[in-house]
Short mmCIF file of C-alpha atoms and ligand atoms in Angstrom, two decimals:
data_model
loop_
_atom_site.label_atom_id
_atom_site.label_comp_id
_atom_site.label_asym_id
_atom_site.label_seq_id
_atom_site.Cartn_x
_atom_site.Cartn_y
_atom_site.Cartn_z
CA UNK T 1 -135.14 82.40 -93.03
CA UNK T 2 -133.85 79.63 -95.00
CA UNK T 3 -132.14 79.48 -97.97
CA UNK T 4 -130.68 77.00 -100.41
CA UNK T 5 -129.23 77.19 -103.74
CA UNK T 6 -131.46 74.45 -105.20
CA UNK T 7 -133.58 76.27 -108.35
CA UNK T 8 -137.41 75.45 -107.76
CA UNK T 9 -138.79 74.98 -111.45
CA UNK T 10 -142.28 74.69 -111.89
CA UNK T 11 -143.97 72.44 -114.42
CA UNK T 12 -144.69 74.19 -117.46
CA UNK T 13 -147.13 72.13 -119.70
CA UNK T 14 -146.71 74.72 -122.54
CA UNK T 15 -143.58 73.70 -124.10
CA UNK T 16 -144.02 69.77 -124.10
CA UNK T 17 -140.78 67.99 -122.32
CA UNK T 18 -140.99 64.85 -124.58
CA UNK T 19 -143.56 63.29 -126.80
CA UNK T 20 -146.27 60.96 -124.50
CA UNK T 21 -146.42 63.09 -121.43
CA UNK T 22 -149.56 64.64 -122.44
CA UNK T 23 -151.05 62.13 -124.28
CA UNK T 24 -150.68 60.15 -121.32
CA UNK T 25 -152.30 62.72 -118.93
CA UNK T 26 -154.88 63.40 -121.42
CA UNK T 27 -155.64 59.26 -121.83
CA UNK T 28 -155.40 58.87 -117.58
CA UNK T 29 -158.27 61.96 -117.34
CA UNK T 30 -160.22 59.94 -120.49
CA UNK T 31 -160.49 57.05 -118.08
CA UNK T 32 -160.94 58.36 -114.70
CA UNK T 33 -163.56 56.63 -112.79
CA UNK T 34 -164.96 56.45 -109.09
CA UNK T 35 -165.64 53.16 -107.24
CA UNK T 36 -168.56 54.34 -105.81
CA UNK T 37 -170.42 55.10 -109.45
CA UNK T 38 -169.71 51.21 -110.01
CA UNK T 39 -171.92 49.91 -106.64
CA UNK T 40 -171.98 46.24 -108.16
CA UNK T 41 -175.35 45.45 -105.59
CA UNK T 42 -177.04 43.16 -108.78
CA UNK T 43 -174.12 40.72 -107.57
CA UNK T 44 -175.45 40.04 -104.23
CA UNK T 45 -177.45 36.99 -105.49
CA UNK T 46 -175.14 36.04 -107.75
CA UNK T 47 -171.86 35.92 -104.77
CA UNK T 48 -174.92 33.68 -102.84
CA UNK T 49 -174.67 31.16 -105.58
CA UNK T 50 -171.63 31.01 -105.91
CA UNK T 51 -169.95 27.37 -104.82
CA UNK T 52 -168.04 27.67 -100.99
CA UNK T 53 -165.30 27.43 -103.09
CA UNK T 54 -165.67 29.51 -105.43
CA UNK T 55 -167.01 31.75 -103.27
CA UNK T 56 -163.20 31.51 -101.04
CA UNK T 57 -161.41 31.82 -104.33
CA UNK T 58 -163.25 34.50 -105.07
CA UNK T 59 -162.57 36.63 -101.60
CA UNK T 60 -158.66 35.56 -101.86
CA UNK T 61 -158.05 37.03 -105.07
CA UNK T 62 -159.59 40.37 -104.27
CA UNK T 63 -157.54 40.32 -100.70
CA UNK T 64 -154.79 40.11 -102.97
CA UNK T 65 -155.18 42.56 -105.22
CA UNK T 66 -156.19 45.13 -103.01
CA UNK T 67 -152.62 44.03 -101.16
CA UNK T 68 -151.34 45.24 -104.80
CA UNK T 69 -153.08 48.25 -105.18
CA UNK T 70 -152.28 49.31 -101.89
CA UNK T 71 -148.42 48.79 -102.30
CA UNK T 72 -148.65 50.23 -105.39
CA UNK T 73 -150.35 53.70 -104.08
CA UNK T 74 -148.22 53.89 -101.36
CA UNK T 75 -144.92 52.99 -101.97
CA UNK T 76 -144.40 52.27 -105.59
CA UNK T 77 -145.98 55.33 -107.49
CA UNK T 78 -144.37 57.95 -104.73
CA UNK T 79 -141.03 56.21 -104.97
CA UNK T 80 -141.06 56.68 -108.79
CA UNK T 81 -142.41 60.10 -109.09
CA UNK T 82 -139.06 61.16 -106.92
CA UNK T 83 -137.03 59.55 -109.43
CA UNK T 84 -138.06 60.38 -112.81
CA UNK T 85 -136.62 63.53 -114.24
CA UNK T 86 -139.49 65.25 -116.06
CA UNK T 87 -141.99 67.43 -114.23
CA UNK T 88 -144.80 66.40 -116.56
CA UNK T 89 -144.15 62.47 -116.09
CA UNK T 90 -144.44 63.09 -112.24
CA UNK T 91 -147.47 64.84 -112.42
CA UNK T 92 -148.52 61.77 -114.80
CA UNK T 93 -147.18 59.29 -112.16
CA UNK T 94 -149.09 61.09 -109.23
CA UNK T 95 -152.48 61.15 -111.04
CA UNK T 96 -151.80 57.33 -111.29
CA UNK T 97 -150.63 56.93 -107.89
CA UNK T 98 -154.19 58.31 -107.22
CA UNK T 99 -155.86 56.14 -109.22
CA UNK T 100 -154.04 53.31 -107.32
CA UNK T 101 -155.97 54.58 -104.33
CA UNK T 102 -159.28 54.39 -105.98
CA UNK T 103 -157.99 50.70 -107.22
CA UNK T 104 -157.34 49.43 -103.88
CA UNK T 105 -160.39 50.91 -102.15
CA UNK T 106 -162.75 49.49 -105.13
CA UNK T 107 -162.13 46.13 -103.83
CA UNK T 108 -163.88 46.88 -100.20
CA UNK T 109 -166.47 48.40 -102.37
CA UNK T 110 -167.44 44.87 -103.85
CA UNK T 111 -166.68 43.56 -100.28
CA UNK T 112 -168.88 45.98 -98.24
CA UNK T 113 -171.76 45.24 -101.36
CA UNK T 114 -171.74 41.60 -101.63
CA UNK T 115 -170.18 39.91 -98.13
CA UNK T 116 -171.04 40.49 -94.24
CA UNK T 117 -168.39 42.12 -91.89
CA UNK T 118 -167.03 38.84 -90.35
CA UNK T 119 -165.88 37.71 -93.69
CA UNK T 120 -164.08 40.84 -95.45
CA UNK T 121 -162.37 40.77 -91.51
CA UNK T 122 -161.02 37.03 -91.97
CA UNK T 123 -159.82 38.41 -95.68
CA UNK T 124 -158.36 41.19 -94.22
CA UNK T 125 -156.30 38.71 -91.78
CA UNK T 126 -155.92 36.31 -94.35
CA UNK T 127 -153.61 38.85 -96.53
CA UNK T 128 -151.66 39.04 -93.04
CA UNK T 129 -150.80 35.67 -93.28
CA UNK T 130 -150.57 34.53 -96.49
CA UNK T 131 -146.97 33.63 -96.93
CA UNK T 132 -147.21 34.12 -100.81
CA UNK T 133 -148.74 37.31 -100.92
CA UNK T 134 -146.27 38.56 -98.06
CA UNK T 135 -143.40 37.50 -100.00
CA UNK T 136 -144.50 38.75 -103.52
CA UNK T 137 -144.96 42.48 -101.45
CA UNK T 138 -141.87 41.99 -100.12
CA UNK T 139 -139.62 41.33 -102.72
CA UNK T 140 -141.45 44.16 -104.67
CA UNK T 141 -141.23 46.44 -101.87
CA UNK T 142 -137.29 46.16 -101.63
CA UNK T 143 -136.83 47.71 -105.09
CA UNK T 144 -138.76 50.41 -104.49
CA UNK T 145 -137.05 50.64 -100.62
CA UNK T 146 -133.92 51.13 -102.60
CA UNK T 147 -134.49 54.50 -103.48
CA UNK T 148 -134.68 55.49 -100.36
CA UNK T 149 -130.71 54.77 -100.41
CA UNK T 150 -128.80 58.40 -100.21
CA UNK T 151 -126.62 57.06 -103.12
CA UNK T 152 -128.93 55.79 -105.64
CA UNK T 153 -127.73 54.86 -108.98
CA UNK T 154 -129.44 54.46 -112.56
CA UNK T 155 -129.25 50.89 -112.11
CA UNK T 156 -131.55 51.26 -108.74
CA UNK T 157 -134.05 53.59 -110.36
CA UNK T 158 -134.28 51.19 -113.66
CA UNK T 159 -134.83 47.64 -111.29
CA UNK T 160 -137.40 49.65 -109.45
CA UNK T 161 -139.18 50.65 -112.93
CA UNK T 162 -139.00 46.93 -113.81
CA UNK T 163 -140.37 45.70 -110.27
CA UNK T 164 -143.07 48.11 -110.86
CA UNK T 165 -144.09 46.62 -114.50
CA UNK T 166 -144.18 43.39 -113.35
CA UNK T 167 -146.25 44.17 -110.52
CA UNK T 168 -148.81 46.00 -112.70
CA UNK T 169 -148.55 43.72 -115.97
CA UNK T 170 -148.00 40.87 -114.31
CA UNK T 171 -148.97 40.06 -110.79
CA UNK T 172 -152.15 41.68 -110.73
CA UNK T 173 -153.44 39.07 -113.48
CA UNK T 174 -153.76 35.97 -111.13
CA UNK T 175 -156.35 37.74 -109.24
CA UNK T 176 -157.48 39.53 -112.28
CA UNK T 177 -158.15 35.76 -113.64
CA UNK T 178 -161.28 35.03 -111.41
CA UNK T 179 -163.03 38.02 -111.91
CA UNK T 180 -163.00 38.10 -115.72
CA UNK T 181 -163.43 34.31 -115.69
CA UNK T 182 -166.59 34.64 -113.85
CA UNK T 183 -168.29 37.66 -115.38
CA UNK T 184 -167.40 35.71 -118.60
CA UNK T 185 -169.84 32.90 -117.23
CA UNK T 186 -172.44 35.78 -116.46
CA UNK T 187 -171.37 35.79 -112.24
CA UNK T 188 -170.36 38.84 -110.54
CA UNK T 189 -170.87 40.79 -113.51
CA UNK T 190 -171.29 44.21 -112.47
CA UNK T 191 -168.19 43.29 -110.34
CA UNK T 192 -166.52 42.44 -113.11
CA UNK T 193 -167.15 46.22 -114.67
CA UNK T 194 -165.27 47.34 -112.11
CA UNK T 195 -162.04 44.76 -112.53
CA UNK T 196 -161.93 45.86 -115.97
CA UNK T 197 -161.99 49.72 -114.97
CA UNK T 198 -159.05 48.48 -113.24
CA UNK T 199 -157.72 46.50 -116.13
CA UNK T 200 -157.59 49.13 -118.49
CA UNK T 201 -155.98 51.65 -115.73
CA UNK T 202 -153.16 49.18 -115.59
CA UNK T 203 -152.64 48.59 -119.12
CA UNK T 204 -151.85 52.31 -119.45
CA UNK T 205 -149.75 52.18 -116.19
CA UNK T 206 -147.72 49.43 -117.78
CA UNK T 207 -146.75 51.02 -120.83
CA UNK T 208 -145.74 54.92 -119.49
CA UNK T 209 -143.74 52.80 -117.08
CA UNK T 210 -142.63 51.00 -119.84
CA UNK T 211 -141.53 54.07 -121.54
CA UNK T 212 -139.48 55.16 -118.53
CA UNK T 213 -137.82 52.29 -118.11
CA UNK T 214 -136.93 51.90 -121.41
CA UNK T 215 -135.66 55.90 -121.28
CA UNK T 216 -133.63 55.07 -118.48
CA UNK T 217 -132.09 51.42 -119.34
CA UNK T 218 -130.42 53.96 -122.11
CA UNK T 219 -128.57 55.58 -120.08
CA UNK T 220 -127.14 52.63 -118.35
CA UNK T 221 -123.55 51.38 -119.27
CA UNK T 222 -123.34 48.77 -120.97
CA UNK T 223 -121.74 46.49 -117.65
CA UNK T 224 -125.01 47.97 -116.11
CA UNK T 225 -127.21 46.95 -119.29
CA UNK T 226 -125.92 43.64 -118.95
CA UNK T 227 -126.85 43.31 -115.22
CA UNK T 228 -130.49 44.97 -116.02
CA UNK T 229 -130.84 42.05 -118.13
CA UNK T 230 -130.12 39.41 -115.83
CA UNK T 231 -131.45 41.23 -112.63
CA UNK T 232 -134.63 41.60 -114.98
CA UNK T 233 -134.75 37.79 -116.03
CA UNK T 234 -134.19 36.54 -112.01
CA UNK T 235 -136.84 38.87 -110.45
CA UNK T 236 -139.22 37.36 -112.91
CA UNK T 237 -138.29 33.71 -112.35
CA UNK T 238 -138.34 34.44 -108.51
CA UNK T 239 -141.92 36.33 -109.11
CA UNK T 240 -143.18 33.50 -111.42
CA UNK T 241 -142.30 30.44 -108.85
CA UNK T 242 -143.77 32.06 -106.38
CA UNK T 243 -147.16 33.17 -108.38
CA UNK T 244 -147.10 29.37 -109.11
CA UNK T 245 -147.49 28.16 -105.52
CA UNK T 246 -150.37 31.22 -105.12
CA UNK T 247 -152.34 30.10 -108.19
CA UNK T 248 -152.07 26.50 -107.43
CA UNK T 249 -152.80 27.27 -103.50
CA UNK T 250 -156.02 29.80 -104.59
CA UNK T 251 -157.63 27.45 -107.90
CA UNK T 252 -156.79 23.57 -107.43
CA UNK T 253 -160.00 23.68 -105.23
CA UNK T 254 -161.51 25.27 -108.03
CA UNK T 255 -159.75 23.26 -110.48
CA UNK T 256 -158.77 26.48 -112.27
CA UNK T 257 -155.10 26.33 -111.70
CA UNK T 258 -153.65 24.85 -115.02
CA UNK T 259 -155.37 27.76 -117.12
CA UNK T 260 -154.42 30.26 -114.61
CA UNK T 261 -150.75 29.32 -114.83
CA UNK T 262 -150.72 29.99 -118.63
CA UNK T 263 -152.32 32.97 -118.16
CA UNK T 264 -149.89 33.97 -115.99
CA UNK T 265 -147.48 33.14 -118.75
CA UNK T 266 -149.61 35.44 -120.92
CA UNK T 267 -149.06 38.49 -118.59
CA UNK T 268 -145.17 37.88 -117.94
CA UNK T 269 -144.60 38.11 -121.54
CA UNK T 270 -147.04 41.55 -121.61
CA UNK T 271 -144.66 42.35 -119.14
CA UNK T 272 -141.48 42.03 -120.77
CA UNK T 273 -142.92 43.36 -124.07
CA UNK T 274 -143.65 46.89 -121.66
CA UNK T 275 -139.91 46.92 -120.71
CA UNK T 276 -139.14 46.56 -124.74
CA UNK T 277 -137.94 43.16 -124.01
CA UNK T 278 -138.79 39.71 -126.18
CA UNK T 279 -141.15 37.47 -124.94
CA UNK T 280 -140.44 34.36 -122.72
CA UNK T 281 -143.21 32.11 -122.69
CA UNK T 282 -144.28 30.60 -126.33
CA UNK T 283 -147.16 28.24 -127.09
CA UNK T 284 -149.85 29.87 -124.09
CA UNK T 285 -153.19 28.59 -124.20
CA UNK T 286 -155.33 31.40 -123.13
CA UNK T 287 -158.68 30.65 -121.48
CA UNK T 288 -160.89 31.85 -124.52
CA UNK T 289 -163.43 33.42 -122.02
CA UNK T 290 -160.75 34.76 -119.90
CA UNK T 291 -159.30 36.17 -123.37
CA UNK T 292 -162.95 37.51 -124.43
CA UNK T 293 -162.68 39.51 -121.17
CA UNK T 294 -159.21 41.21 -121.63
CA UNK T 295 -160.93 42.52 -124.98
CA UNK T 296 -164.67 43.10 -124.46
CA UNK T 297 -163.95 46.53 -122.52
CA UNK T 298 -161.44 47.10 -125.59
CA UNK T 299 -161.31 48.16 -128.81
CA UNK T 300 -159.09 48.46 -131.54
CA UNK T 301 -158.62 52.08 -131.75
CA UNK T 302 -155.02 53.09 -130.97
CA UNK T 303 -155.46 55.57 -128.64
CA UNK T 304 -151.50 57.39 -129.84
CA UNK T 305 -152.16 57.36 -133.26
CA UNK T 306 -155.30 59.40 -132.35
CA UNK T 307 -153.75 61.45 -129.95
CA UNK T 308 -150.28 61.85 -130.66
CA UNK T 309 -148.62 63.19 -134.35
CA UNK T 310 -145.37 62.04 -132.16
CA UNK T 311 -146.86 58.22 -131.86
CA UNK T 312 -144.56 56.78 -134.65
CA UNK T 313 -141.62 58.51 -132.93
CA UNK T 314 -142.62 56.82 -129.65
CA UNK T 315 -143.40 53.26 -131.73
CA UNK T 316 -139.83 53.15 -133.17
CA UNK T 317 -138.51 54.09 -130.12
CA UNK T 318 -140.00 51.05 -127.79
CA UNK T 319 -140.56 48.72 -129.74
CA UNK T 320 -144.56 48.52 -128.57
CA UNK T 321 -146.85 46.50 -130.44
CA UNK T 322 -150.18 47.36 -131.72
CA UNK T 323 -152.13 45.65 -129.33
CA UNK T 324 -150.33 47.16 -126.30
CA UNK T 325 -152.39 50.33 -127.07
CA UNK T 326 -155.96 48.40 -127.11
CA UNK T 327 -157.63 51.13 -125.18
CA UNK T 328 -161.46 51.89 -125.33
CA UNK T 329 -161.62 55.69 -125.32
CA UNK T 330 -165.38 55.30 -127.03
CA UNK T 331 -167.04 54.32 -124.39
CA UNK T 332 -165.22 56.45 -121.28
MN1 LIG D 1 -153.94 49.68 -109.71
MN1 LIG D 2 -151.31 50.73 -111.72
#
């Protein structure tokens, strides 16, 4: 029989371990949701209508995303869970590694509803090729590859927390842009239900990964602090050149590409605000349909200050603003 000297502990949700684990595993179970109640088949007319073009644009940016999700299911939430310290924030993490699941498989969903076989297969092999895409997964990919390393260090587990954020508060929004943009215009509406089930997910992912990373950039020295930073500030410039060529390779035939680049702008800044950092990009001018659709599915309620007497606490820790926690719990 084996033996070790390692001490097994099991997670014990009665004394709490810090002051959001809960709330977050209460808000992920608030919004948990099933492609399959979301069948989007009053879109099959609509996806007829649609331009070519569009119609391309349209199939590209969900091939993308569900490249996201899948990364993100696979490889990024398992990598983190065996990271993070606290039992309850890897049971949190693995209910959203789940979710990531249901993310990437509600894209075929909308495929399977809306287009024939022979075009979710050229996707499919589109993603495959894509040099963008391939390189945006890759670079990604390498961070979270890094804890695989037998001598990881805080500095590995932070950059993989930041890779992480910026996949999920900001690389998901160039696809996330044609989807709200349309359903804004009345297209692909019940489609666009679903993005924004995604949306939301996301926007909670974001910020408990924000909290971690945040958590563990304190423990960093402050050589390592300083190399965070600038680690941090060249991942996103590498990200944002290359989201560039994607957005201006998926929307110039859909003359879409100058509003999706300041949206990207938008999201990057989202991004950094998750990680407790300041904002990059000043002066954006958001698509005001594209904004209407970030907020719709949103309300004002705080969902912490509702949930959580520790909320202040967790405020003047992060340095989160207000709008970070626009979370519809009213109509889940
Ligand atoms: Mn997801
Ligand atoms: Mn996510």
């Amino acid at each position: 029989m084996a033996t070790t000297s390692k001490i097994y502990a099991a997670v014990n949700w009665n004394t709490p371990e810090n002051d959001y684990a809960l709330v977050f595993w209460e808000q992920n179970l608030k919004q948990f949701w099933i492609d399959t109640e979301y069948i989007p088949s009053n879109d099959i007319q609509s996806y007829k209508n649609l331009s070519p073009e569009m119609r391309e644009a349209y199939n590209y940016v969900l091939g993308g995303l569900t490249l996201l999700d899948t990364l993100q299911s696979t490889t990024g939430m398992p990598k983190l869970i065996d990271h993070v310290g606290s039992l309850q924030n890897k049971t949190v993490l693995a209910f959203m590694s789940m979710m990531e699941g249901i993310h990437a498989k509600s894209y075929s969903t909308i495929f399977t509803t809306v287009a024939t076989m022979d075009t979710i297969d050229e996707v499919f092999a589109w993603i495959e090729q894509n040099p963008q895409l391939q390189y945006k997964s890759s670079v990604i990919d390498s961070y979270y590859r890094a804890l695989d390393k037998n001598n990881v260090d805080d500095l590995d587990i932070y950059m993989a927390m930041v890779a992480s954020i910026l996949l999920e508060s900001f690389l998901f929004y160039s696809g996330f842009f044609l989807p709200l943009y349309l359903a804004g215009h009345g297209e692909m509406v019940a489609s666009g239900d679903i993005i924004k089930k995604i949306l939301q997910d996301e926007n909670v992912h974001g910020l408990f990964v924000g909290l971690l990373a945040q958590e563990q950039y304190a423990k960093l020295s402050e050589n390592n602090k300083t190399l965070a930073d600038n680690k941090t500030h060249n991942l996103l410039m590498q990200l944002m050149d290359n989201e560039i060529t994607y957005t201006n390779e998926i929307y110039a035939p859909i003359k879409l590409e100058h509003e999706v680049r300041e949206f990207l702008k938008y999201n990057a800044n989202k991004a950094l605000q998750n990680m407790g950092r300041k904002e990059m990009y000043s002066n954006v001018e958001m698509n005001p349909i594209v904004l209407n659709g970030l907020s719709t599915e949103t309300t004002q309620h705080d969902f912490f200050s509702k949930k959580s007497t520790n909320y202040e606490v967790a405020v003047a820790v992060t340095h989160l603003q207000d709008e970070d926690f626009d979370v519809d719990i009213d109509s889940i």
